[in-house]
């Protein structure tokens, strides 16, 4: 197969396809992916309706049970506004927890990255609503009793037994949201940030008592109480089931053990693990897992790493592999991992998988250590002859990880491979400086589907990924065609 190479200055290394295996005709694949895409869009729409509907239901139940008549005075109106703000704010907090609970249905509908992005965007609105809840209630109660807000706060602290827990809950929410701001988060180690972020669970628990003991909003016998009790217990059940029980069960079922640690570069190792029934791990799910290596000093670190090779039968039994670069203290410790170490895992998560495909064309782009999940996806994805383009990006040849394996896979599977080596400049975007001015479209040969008819999978540093995804959008790719695997936090 021939293709026109980009012609600016120095052309990138291109490996053309030779033989092809496990390929699906484009028309058959397109029909399958169109049907799958419609199901995912419907699931995503249903998820959006459920999220907004829960907030609407909370307010509707409150108004239906007599609150609509509580706007007769300034004091009661302020109190009612404060209660509505608290209901919506609490609802958003519970939705955030569900998005972080790693529910399979949510993961299949929008993917882990998008779920966590929405989770992050809801943080500040939820906090603002809860602060409004506190302020308006203090104004309303104070107006009814002739007290200023500060005096009312002191009175509530002293007179209501569990009101102090509400103030503690608010302080915890503020701490969680502030430390989640990007400018703050980047200045602290991941483990410290993650520990503070877990305070959100404590914030919810400490905020519970006063909701059911103060006032008549959640009084016994009201539908509001039934609704909120069901909501709370549903969230708790989801968190326990999918953040605790499912990983423990999966760890027990698959019995993973480190079998080999291979040095890929000075700061990069591939960790091969053996276990039982490993073909069940990937199924139709994503390709990143939460790994815990049960060795002294390592067991408490949870590592979100993607696969760099699909499960296969090896010399030591069923084998699976991840490739890790030292990007922090936790991942640096894995460079000295010893064979025989037991492994706990949760997952798979994310939409960086063939199961999230929507179009017959396929573009796989990885930079640096982000190349490694590209290798695993290339091994599993279905595509017609010439419909897959693989772009590997690195500043130097030494950072072109798993290059030989990917070259062999592209040749075997009929994918076109480009290797872009060189440092970027301010005007070159996601490309090396000597390729400035080219676009993602320039790397598709004439017979390949256009970007508007392709899925684009990207894994790499944040700014590089942003640039290549923006290029794809400019070329006509819709958001549901863009799939991103993040390895930063």
Short mmCIF file of C-alpha atoms in Angstrom, two decimals:
data_model
loop_
_atom_site.label_atom_id
_atom_site.label_comp_id
_atom_site.label_asym_id
_atom_site.label_seq_id
_atom_site.Cartn_x
_atom_site.Cartn_y
_atom_site.Cartn_z
CA UNK A 1 0.00 0.00 0.00
CA UNK A 2 1.32 3.47 -0.81
CA UNK A 3 0.54 6.78 0.82
CA UNK A 4 1.67 10.36 0.40
CA UNK A 5 4.03 11.35 3.19
CA UNK A 6 4.06 14.84 4.74
CA UNK A 7 6.69 16.85 2.88
CA UNK A 8 7.79 19.56 5.31
CA UNK A 9 11.56 19.49 5.70
CA UNK A 10 12.20 16.03 7.02
CA UNK A 11 9.55 13.34 6.58
CA UNK A 12 8.80 11.17 9.64
CA UNK A 13 9.68 7.52 9.65
CA UNK A 14 6.79 5.58 8.18
CA UNK A 15 6.32 1.83 8.32
CA UNK A 16 3.86 0.60 5.67
CA UNK A 17 1.69 -2.46 6.24
CA UNK A 18 2.63 -5.85 4.90
CA UNK A 19 0.38 -8.76 5.87
CA UNK A 20 -2.99 -8.39 7.54
CA UNK A 21 -4.72 -10.50 10.15
CA UNK A 22 -8.04 -10.45 12.02
CA UNK A 23 -9.39 -7.69 9.77
CA UNK A 24 -13.08 -6.90 9.39
CA UNK A 25 -14.54 -5.51 6.14
CA UNK A 26 -15.22 -1.80 6.47
CA UNK A 27 -18.95 -2.04 5.71
CA UNK A 28 -19.59 -4.77 8.27
CA UNK A 29 -17.56 -2.97 10.91
CA UNK A 30 -19.29 0.35 10.19
CA UNK A 31 -22.75 -1.18 10.78
CA UNK A 32 -21.64 -2.79 14.03
CA UNK A 33 -20.01 0.39 15.30
CA UNK A 34 -22.96 2.60 14.33
CA UNK A 35 -25.34 0.44 16.37
CA UNK A 36 -22.90 0.38 19.30
CA UNK A 37 -22.44 4.15 19.12
CA UNK A 38 -26.19 4.73 19.25
CA UNK A 39 -26.46 2.56 22.38
CA UNK A 40 -23.65 4.48 24.08
CA UNK A 41 -25.23 7.84 23.20
CA UNK A 42 -28.59 6.69 24.55
CA UNK A 43 -26.91 5.50 27.76
CA UNK A 44 -25.11 8.83 28.11
CA UNK A 45 -28.37 10.74 27.57
CA UNK A 46 -30.14 8.56 30.13
CA UNK A 47 -27.35 9.25 32.60
CA UNK A 48 -27.67 13.01 32.05
CA UNK A 49 -31.46 12.88 32.50
CA UNK A 50 -31.09 10.85 35.69
CA UNK A 51 -28.57 13.32 37.16
CA UNK A 52 -30.69 16.39 36.47
CA UNK A 53 -33.87 14.51 37.36
CA UNK A 54 -32.56 13.67 40.83
CA UNK A 55 -32.07 17.37 41.63
CA UNK A 56 -35.49 18.24 40.22
CA UNK A 57 -37.11 15.43 42.24
CA UNK A 58 -35.52 16.67 45.46
CA UNK A 59 -36.87 20.20 44.98
CA UNK A 60 -40.28 18.98 43.74
CA UNK A 61 -40.78 16.76 46.79
CA UNK A 62 -39.87 19.63 49.10
CA UNK A 63 -42.31 22.02 47.41
CA UNK A 64 -45.06 19.39 47.20
CA UNK A 65 -45.03 18.78 50.93
CA UNK A 66 -46.00 22.30 51.95
CA UNK A 67 -42.88 24.36 51.25
CA UNK A 68 -44.55 26.29 48.42
CA UNK A 69 -46.53 28.20 51.04
CA UNK A 70 -43.49 29.22 53.10
CA UNK A 71 -42.71 32.40 51.20
CA UNK A 72 -45.12 34.62 53.14
CA UNK A 73 -42.43 36.50 55.05
CA UNK A 74 -38.81 37.49 54.49
CA UNK A 75 -37.60 35.15 57.23
CA UNK A 76 -39.44 32.10 55.92
CA UNK A 77 -38.50 32.91 52.31
CA UNK A 78 -34.81 33.11 53.22
CA UNK A 79 -35.10 29.81 55.07
CA UNK A 80 -36.85 28.14 52.15
CA UNK A 81 -34.20 29.37 49.68
CA UNK A 82 -31.51 28.03 52.01
CA UNK A 83 -33.20 24.62 52.18
CA UNK A 84 -33.56 24.42 48.38
CA UNK A 85 -29.88 25.33 47.95
CA UNK A 86 -28.95 22.62 50.45
CA UNK A 87 -31.08 20.01 48.70
CA UNK A 88 -29.57 20.70 45.29
CA UNK A 89 -26.04 20.96 46.72
CA UNK A 90 -26.40 17.66 48.56
CA UNK A 91 -27.83 16.04 45.44
CA UNK A 92 -24.79 17.19 43.43
CA UNK A 93 -22.43 15.79 46.07
CA UNK A 94 -24.14 12.39 45.87
CA UNK A 95 -24.01 12.49 42.06
CA UNK A 96 -20.28 13.26 42.31
CA UNK A 97 -19.78 10.23 44.56
CA UNK A 98 -21.66 8.02 42.09
CA UNK A 99 -19.47 9.28 39.24
CA UNK A 100 -16.40 8.32 41.29
CA UNK A 101 -17.84 4.94 42.34
CA UNK A 102 -16.61 3.25 39.12
CA UNK A 103 -20.02 1.86 38.23
CA UNK A 104 -19.74 -0.28 35.07
CA UNK A 105 -22.82 1.32 33.50
CA UNK A 106 -21.39 4.84 33.87
CA UNK A 107 -17.99 3.68 32.62
CA UNK A 108 -19.53 2.13 29.50
CA UNK A 109 -21.73 5.16 28.83
CA UNK A 110 -19.21 8.01 29.09
CA UNK A 111 -15.89 6.49 30.17
CA UNK A 112 -13.94 7.00 33.37
CA UNK A 113 -12.14 10.15 32.19
CA UNK A 114 -15.35 11.96 31.26
CA UNK A 115 -17.04 10.79 34.45
CA UNK A 116 -14.20 12.21 36.52
CA UNK A 117 -14.18 15.41 34.46
CA UNK A 118 -17.88 15.94 35.25
CA UNK A 119 -17.14 14.97 38.86
CA UNK A 120 -14.53 17.74 39.00
CA UNK A 121 -16.77 20.35 37.37
CA UNK A 122 -19.56 19.72 39.89
CA UNK A 123 -17.28 20.37 42.87
CA UNK A 124 -17.42 24.16 42.96
CA UNK A 125 -21.17 24.47 42.18
CA UNK A 126 -21.91 21.96 44.95
CA UNK A 127 -19.75 23.91 47.40
CA UNK A 128 -21.35 27.23 46.45
CA UNK A 129 -24.83 25.77 46.96
CA UNK A 130 -23.91 24.33 50.34
CA UNK A 131 -22.39 27.65 51.40
CA UNK A 132 -25.59 29.38 50.21
CA UNK A 133 -27.56 26.83 52.23
CA UNK A 134 -25.66 27.80 55.37
CA UNK A 135 -25.79 31.55 54.78
CA UNK A 136 -29.50 31.73 53.87
CA UNK A 137 -30.52 29.53 56.80
CA UNK A 138 -28.56 31.72 59.22
CA UNK A 139 -30.19 34.80 57.68
CA UNK A 140 -33.66 33.24 57.79
CA UNK A 141 -33.41 31.83 61.32
CA UNK A 142 -31.76 35.06 62.51
CA UNK A 143 -34.49 37.22 60.96
CA UNK A 144 -37.17 35.16 62.70
CA UNK A 145 -35.42 35.43 66.07
CA UNK A 146 -34.03 38.96 65.76
CA UNK A 147 -30.39 37.82 65.66
CA UNK A 148 -27.55 38.59 63.29
CA UNK A 149 -26.06 35.62 61.33
CA UNK A 150 -23.03 35.25 63.61
CA UNK A 151 -25.13 35.22 66.78
CA UNK A 152 -27.51 32.74 65.14
CA UNK A 153 -24.59 30.46 64.24
CA UNK A 154 -23.38 30.52 67.86
CA UNK A 155 -26.89 29.81 69.11
CA UNK A 156 -27.32 26.85 66.79
CA UNK A 157 -23.89 25.48 67.77
CA UNK A 158 -24.84 25.63 71.45
CA UNK A 159 -28.48 24.56 71.27
CA UNK A 160 -28.61 21.87 68.57
CA UNK A 161 -26.66 18.73 69.59
CA UNK A 162 -25.39 17.68 66.15
CA UNK A 163 -25.17 21.10 64.50
CA UNK A 164 -21.42 21.22 65.09
CA UNK A 165 -21.13 18.27 62.72
CA UNK A 166 -22.71 20.37 59.96
CA UNK A 167 -20.00 23.03 60.40
CA UNK A 168 -17.30 20.34 60.36
CA UNK A 169 -18.85 18.92 57.19
CA UNK A 170 -18.71 22.33 55.51
CA UNK A 171 -15.06 22.79 56.47
CA UNK A 172 -14.21 19.39 55.00
CA UNK A 173 -15.99 20.20 51.74
CA UNK A 174 -14.05 23.47 51.46
CA UNK A 175 -10.76 21.59 52.00
CA UNK A 176 -11.61 19.02 49.32
CA UNK A 177 -12.65 21.59 46.70
CA UNK A 178 -9.71 23.95 47.33
CA UNK A 179 -7.13 21.14 47.07
CA UNK A 180 -8.79 19.96 43.84
CA UNK A 181 -8.07 23.25 42.07
CA UNK A 182 -5.46 22.58 39.39
CA UNK A 183 -3.16 25.36 40.55
CA UNK A 184 -3.14 23.92 44.08
CA UNK A 185 -3.20 20.23 43.14
CA UNK A 186 -0.06 20.40 41.00
CA UNK A 187 1.98 21.61 43.98
CA UNK A 188 1.36 18.56 46.15
CA UNK A 189 2.18 14.85 45.88
CA UNK A 190 -0.59 12.67 44.50
CA UNK A 191 -0.79 10.59 47.71
CA UNK A 192 -1.32 13.71 49.86
CA UNK A 193 -3.98 15.08 47.50
CA UNK A 194 -5.73 11.71 47.34
CA UNK A 195 -5.78 11.46 51.14
CA UNK A 196 -7.41 14.87 51.46
CA UNK A 197 -9.84 14.02 48.66
CA UNK A 198 -11.06 11.02 50.65
CA UNK A 199 -12.33 13.53 53.20
CA UNK A 200 -15.35 13.98 50.93
CA UNK A 201 -16.70 10.74 52.39
CA UNK A 202 -16.20 12.10 55.90
CA UNK A 203 -17.88 15.35 54.84
CA UNK A 204 -20.98 13.48 53.68
CA UNK A 205 -21.13 11.38 56.85
CA UNK A 206 -20.71 14.35 59.20
CA UNK A 207 -23.36 16.29 57.28
CA UNK A 208 -25.96 13.55 57.62
CA UNK A 209 -27.16 13.79 61.25
CA UNK A 210 -28.46 17.37 61.22
CA UNK A 211 -30.42 16.73 58.00
CA UNK A 212 -32.57 14.12 59.70
CA UNK A 213 -32.69 15.56 63.22
CA UNK A 214 -33.17 19.29 62.66
CA UNK A 215 -36.45 20.70 61.40
CA UNK A 216 -39.27 18.89 59.64
CA UNK A 217 -37.93 18.62 56.09
CA UNK A 218 -36.99 14.95 56.49
CA UNK A 219 -39.58 14.16 59.14
CA UNK A 220 -40.81 10.60 59.62
CA UNK A 221 -43.58 9.61 57.23
CA UNK A 222 -42.68 12.10 54.49
CA UNK A 223 -41.77 11.05 50.97
CA UNK A 224 -38.73 13.29 51.17
CA UNK A 225 -37.25 11.15 53.90
CA UNK A 226 -37.88 7.97 51.91
CA UNK A 227 -36.28 9.53 48.80
CA UNK A 228 -33.14 10.73 50.59
CA UNK A 229 -32.68 7.57 52.61
CA UNK A 230 -32.89 5.54 49.39
CA UNK A 231 -30.46 7.92 47.65
CA UNK A 232 -27.94 7.83 50.49
CA UNK A 233 -28.05 4.06 50.88
CA UNK A 234 -27.85 3.61 47.11
CA UNK A 235 -24.67 5.70 46.95
CA UNK A 236 -23.15 3.90 49.93
CA UNK A 237 -24.02 0.54 48.38
CA UNK A 238 -22.46 1.52 45.04
CA UNK A 239 -19.26 2.71 46.69
CA UNK A 240 -18.90 -0.41 48.81
CA UNK A 241 -19.80 -2.76 45.95
CA UNK A 242 -17.58 -1.27 43.24
CA UNK A 243 -14.77 0.41 45.18
CA UNK A 244 -14.26 -2.36 47.76
CA UNK A 245 -16.05 -5.65 47.09
CA UNK A 246 -15.48 -5.86 43.31
CA UNK A 247 -11.69 -5.25 43.48
CA UNK A 248 -11.29 -7.76 46.32
CA UNK A 249 -13.32 -10.37 44.42
CA UNK A 250 -11.39 -9.73 41.20
CA UNK A 251 -8.06 -9.99 43.01
CA UNK A 252 -9.08 -13.29 44.59
CA UNK A 253 -10.38 -14.70 41.30
CA UNK A 254 -7.35 -13.90 39.15
CA UNK A 255 -4.50 -14.51 41.65
CA UNK A 256 -2.03 -12.18 39.97
CA UNK A 257 1.68 -12.53 40.70
CA UNK A 258 4.62 -10.59 39.24
CA UNK A 259 6.53 -13.06 37.05
CA UNK A 260 9.07 -10.80 35.35
CA UNK A 261 10.29 -7.20 35.37
CA UNK A 262 11.93 -6.09 32.11
CA UNK A 263 14.01 -2.92 31.83
CA UNK A 264 12.79 -0.98 28.76
CA UNK A 265 14.82 2.18 29.44
CA UNK A 266 16.65 3.82 32.32
CA UNK A 267 13.42 4.89 33.99
CA UNK A 268 10.92 2.50 32.36
CA UNK A 269 10.08 -1.12 33.16
CA UNK A 270 7.53 -3.59 31.86
CA UNK A 271 5.91 -5.62 34.62
CA UNK A 272 4.62 -9.00 33.50
CA UNK A 273 2.12 -10.80 35.73
CA UNK A 274 0.70 -14.29 35.63
CA UNK A 275 -2.67 -15.40 36.96
CA UNK A 276 -5.87 -17.29 36.37
CA UNK A 277 -8.54 -16.65 33.72
CA UNK A 278 -6.88 -13.42 32.61
CA UNK A 279 -8.84 -13.38 29.33
CA UNK A 280 -11.86 -12.37 31.45
CA UNK A 281 -10.16 -9.20 32.62
CA UNK A 282 -10.46 -7.15 29.45
CA UNK A 283 -13.70 -8.39 27.84
CA UNK A 284 -15.52 -5.34 26.50
CA UNK A 285 -14.22 -3.04 29.23
CA UNK A 286 -11.47 -0.46 29.25
CA UNK A 287 -7.77 -1.07 29.50
CA UNK A 288 -6.63 0.63 32.67
CA UNK A 289 -6.70 -0.88 36.11
CA UNK A 290 -5.97 0.23 39.65
CA UNK A 291 -2.95 -1.81 40.76
CA UNK A 292 -1.62 -2.46 44.26
CA UNK A 293 1.63 -4.37 44.56
CA UNK A 294 1.51 -6.18 47.88
CA UNK A 295 5.09 -5.62 48.99
CA UNK A 296 6.45 -3.71 52.01
CA UNK A 297 6.16 0.02 51.41
CA UNK A 298 4.13 -0.45 48.22
CA UNK A 299 0.83 -2.08 49.18
CA UNK A 300 -0.90 1.18 50.15
CA UNK A 301 -0.09 2.89 46.80
CA UNK A 302 -2.92 2.63 44.24
CA UNK A 303 -1.51 2.97 40.70
CA UNK A 304 -3.78 3.72 37.70
CA UNK A 305 -1.85 2.05 34.84
CA UNK A 306 -3.05 0.90 31.44
CA UNK A 307 -2.17 -2.41 29.87
CA UNK A 308 0.70 -2.45 27.39
CA UNK A 309 -0.11 -5.99 26.21
CA UNK A 310 -3.33 -7.97 26.07
CA UNK A 311 -3.67 -11.16 28.14
CA UNK A 312 -2.02 -14.11 26.41
CA UNK A 313 -0.65 -17.56 27.10
CA UNK A 314 3.00 -17.31 28.09
CA UNK A 315 5.74 -19.60 29.31
CA UNK A 316 4.47 -19.27 32.89
CA UNK A 317 0.74 -19.45 32.20
CA UNK A 318 -1.75 -16.68 31.44
CA UNK A 319 0.22 -13.41 31.30
CA UNK A 320 -0.69 -9.73 31.36
CA UNK A 321 1.62 -6.72 31.21
CA UNK A 322 1.88 -3.04 32.11
CA UNK A 323 4.73 -0.67 31.27
CA UNK A 324 5.62 1.94 33.87
CA UNK A 325 7.76 5.07 33.83
CA UNK A 326 9.12 6.74 36.95
CA UNK A 327 6.94 9.87 37.16
CA UNK A 328 6.77 10.15 40.95
CA UNK A 329 7.82 8.49 44.18
CA UNK A 330 5.16 5.79 43.93
CA UNK A 331 5.91 4.73 40.37
CA UNK A 332 9.69 5.07 40.95
CA UNK A 333 9.48 2.40 43.64
CA UNK A 334 8.09 -0.05 41.07
CA UNK A 335 11.35 -0.02 39.14
CA UNK A 336 12.78 -2.32 41.80
CA UNK A 337 9.75 -4.61 42.02
CA UNK A 338 10.65 -8.29 42.53
CA UNK A 339 9.14 -11.35 40.85
CA UNK A 340 6.83 -13.25 43.17
CA UNK A 341 5.08 -10.11 44.45
CA UNK A 342 1.33 -10.58 44.76
CA UNK A 343 -0.90 -8.04 43.03
CA UNK A 344 -4.34 -6.64 43.88
CA UNK A 345 -6.33 -4.90 41.18
CA UNK A 346 -9.59 -3.17 40.34
CA UNK A 347 -11.02 -2.60 36.89
CA UNK A 348 -10.99 -2.51 33.97
CA UNK A 349 -11.99 1.14 33.64
CA UNK A 350 -12.15 3.78 30.95
CA UNK A 351 -13.22 3.97 27.32
CA UNK A 352 -9.79 3.55 25.77
CA UNK A 353 -10.86 0.30 24.16
CA UNK A 354 -12.32 -1.14 20.97
CA UNK A 355 -15.68 -1.33 22.76
CA UNK A 356 -16.01 2.47 22.56
CA UNK A 357 -15.51 2.63 18.78
CA UNK A 358 -18.09 4.53 16.72
CA UNK A 359 -16.52 4.77 13.24
CA UNK A 360 -14.68 2.40 10.85
CA UNK A 361 -11.52 4.52 10.63
CA UNK A 362 -8.97 4.39 13.44
CA UNK A 363 -6.21 6.79 14.49
CA UNK A 364 -4.01 5.82 17.44
CA UNK A 365 -1.64 8.49 18.76
CA UNK A 366 0.70 8.15 21.73
CA UNK A 367 3.51 10.27 23.12
CA UNK A 368 6.22 9.18 25.54
CA UNK A 369 4.97 6.63 28.06
CA UNK A 370 1.52 7.21 26.51
CA UNK A 371 2.73 5.00 23.65
CA UNK A 372 2.31 1.88 25.78
CA UNK A 373 -1.53 1.68 25.90
CA UNK A 374 -1.53 2.35 22.14
CA UNK A 375 0.35 -0.93 21.74
CA UNK A 376 -2.33 -2.86 23.67
CA UNK A 377 -5.21 -1.23 21.79
CA UNK A 378 -3.56 -1.94 18.45
CA UNK A 379 -3.33 -5.59 19.40
CA UNK A 380 -7.09 -5.84 20.07
CA UNK A 381 -8.81 -3.36 17.72
CA UNK A 382 -10.69 -4.39 14.60
CA UNK A 383 -10.19 -2.49 11.35
CA UNK A 384 -10.30 -3.01 7.60
CA UNK A 385 -7.12 -3.02 5.44
CA UNK A 386 -5.47 0.41 5.53
CA UNK A 387 -8.03 1.96 7.88
CA UNK A 388 -5.74 2.27 10.92
CA UNK A 389 -3.06 4.93 11.34
CA UNK A 390 -0.65 4.76 14.29
CA UNK A 391 1.33 7.86 15.31
CA UNK A 392 4.11 7.58 17.87
CA UNK A 393 5.61 10.78 19.23
CA UNK A 394 8.79 11.23 21.27
CA UNK A 395 11.44 13.86 21.83
CA UNK A 396 14.26 11.36 21.29
CA UNK A 397 14.64 7.82 20.00
CA UNK A 398 15.22 6.59 23.58
CA UNK A 399 11.67 7.64 24.50
CA UNK A 400 10.07 5.70 21.66
CA UNK A 401 9.01 2.91 24.01
CA UNK A 402 8.02 -0.56 22.70
CA UNK A 403 8.88 0.60 19.19
CA UNK A 404 9.86 -2.83 17.85
CA UNK A 405 6.69 -4.48 19.17
CA UNK A 406 4.47 -1.80 17.65
CA UNK A 407 6.28 -2.00 14.30
CA UNK A 408 5.70 -5.74 14.22
CA UNK A 409 2.01 -5.38 15.14
CA UNK A 410 1.44 -2.72 12.46
CA UNK A 411 3.08 -4.89 9.82
CA UNK A 412 1.06 -7.93 10.89
CA UNK A 413 -2.24 -6.14 11.22
CA UNK A 414 -2.14 -3.84 8.19
CA UNK A 415 -1.79 -0.49 9.98
CA UNK A 416 0.32 2.44 8.79
CA UNK A 417 2.85 3.59 11.37
CA UNK A 418 4.45 7.04 11.69
CA UNK A 419 7.27 7.71 14.15
CA UNK A 420 7.66 11.42 14.90
CA UNK A 421 10.90 12.12 16.73
CA UNK A 422 12.09 15.58 17.71
CA UNK A 423 11.35 18.36 20.16
CA UNK A 424 8.36 20.64 19.78
CA UNK A 425 8.41 24.39 19.25
CA UNK A 426 5.89 27.03 20.23
CA UNK A 427 4.32 26.92 16.75
CA UNK A 428 4.48 23.17 16.03
CA UNK A 429 1.65 22.09 18.35
CA UNK A 430 1.72 18.34 18.82
CA UNK A 431 4.31 17.79 16.08
CA UNK A 432 8.11 18.05 16.10
CA UNK A 433 9.45 21.48 15.19
CA UNK A 434 10.53 20.32 11.70
CA UNK A 435 6.93 19.23 10.96
CA UNK A 436 5.32 22.54 12.02
CA UNK A 437 2.36 23.48 9.84
CA UNK A 438 1.15 19.95 9.19
CA UNK A 439 -2.14 18.63 10.54
CA UNK A 440 -3.49 15.27 11.61
CA UNK A 441 -5.24 14.94 8.24
CA UNK A 442 -1.84 14.96 6.50
CA UNK A 443 -1.07 11.60 8.08
CA UNK A 444 -4.07 9.81 6.56
CA UNK A 445 -3.34 8.21 3.22
CA UNK A 446 -5.85 8.83 0.37
CA UNK A 447 -7.64 5.50 0.81
CA UNK A 448 -8.21 5.80 4.57
CA UNK A 449 -11.46 7.14 6.07
CA UNK A 450 -11.45 10.86 6.83
CA UNK A 451 -11.20 11.98 10.44
CA UNK A 452 -14.94 12.63 10.41
CA UNK A 453 -15.32 8.86 9.86
CA UNK A 454 -12.63 7.78 12.32
CA UNK A 455 -12.18 7.22 16.03
CA UNK A 456 -9.16 8.98 17.48
CA UNK A 457 -7.42 7.51 20.53
CA UNK A 458 -4.84 9.72 22.22
CA UNK A 459 -2.56 9.11 25.20
CA UNK A 460 0.22 11.44 26.28
CA UNK A 461 1.02 14.60 28.25
CA UNK A 462 -1.90 16.94 28.84
CA UNK A 463 -0.84 19.80 26.54
CA UNK A 464 0.19 17.45 23.73
CA UNK A 465 -3.10 15.56 23.96
CA UNK A 466 -5.08 18.81 24.00
CA UNK A 467 -3.31 19.93 20.82
CA UNK A 468 -3.88 16.76 18.82
CA UNK A 469 -7.53 16.49 19.92
CA UNK A 470 -8.11 20.12 18.90
CA UNK A 471 -6.59 19.27 15.51
CA UNK A 472 -8.97 16.31 15.18
CA UNK A 473 -11.98 18.49 16.01
CA UNK A 474 -10.92 21.04 13.42
CA UNK A 475 -10.81 18.24 10.85
CA UNK A 476 -14.41 17.23 11.58
CA UNK A 477 -14.20 14.64 14.38
CA UNK A 478 -17.05 14.86 16.89
CA UNK A 479 -16.56 14.52 20.64
CA UNK A 480 -17.97 10.98 20.70
CA UNK A 481 -15.16 9.95 18.30
CA UNK A 482 -12.38 11.24 20.56
CA UNK A 483 -11.01 8.96 23.26
CA UNK A 484 -8.34 10.05 25.67
CA UNK A 485 -6.35 8.09 28.22
CA UNK A 486 -4.78 10.31 30.84
CA UNK A 487 -1.76 9.32 32.86
CA UNK A 488 -1.45 12.59 34.76
CA UNK A 489 -3.70 13.49 37.66
#
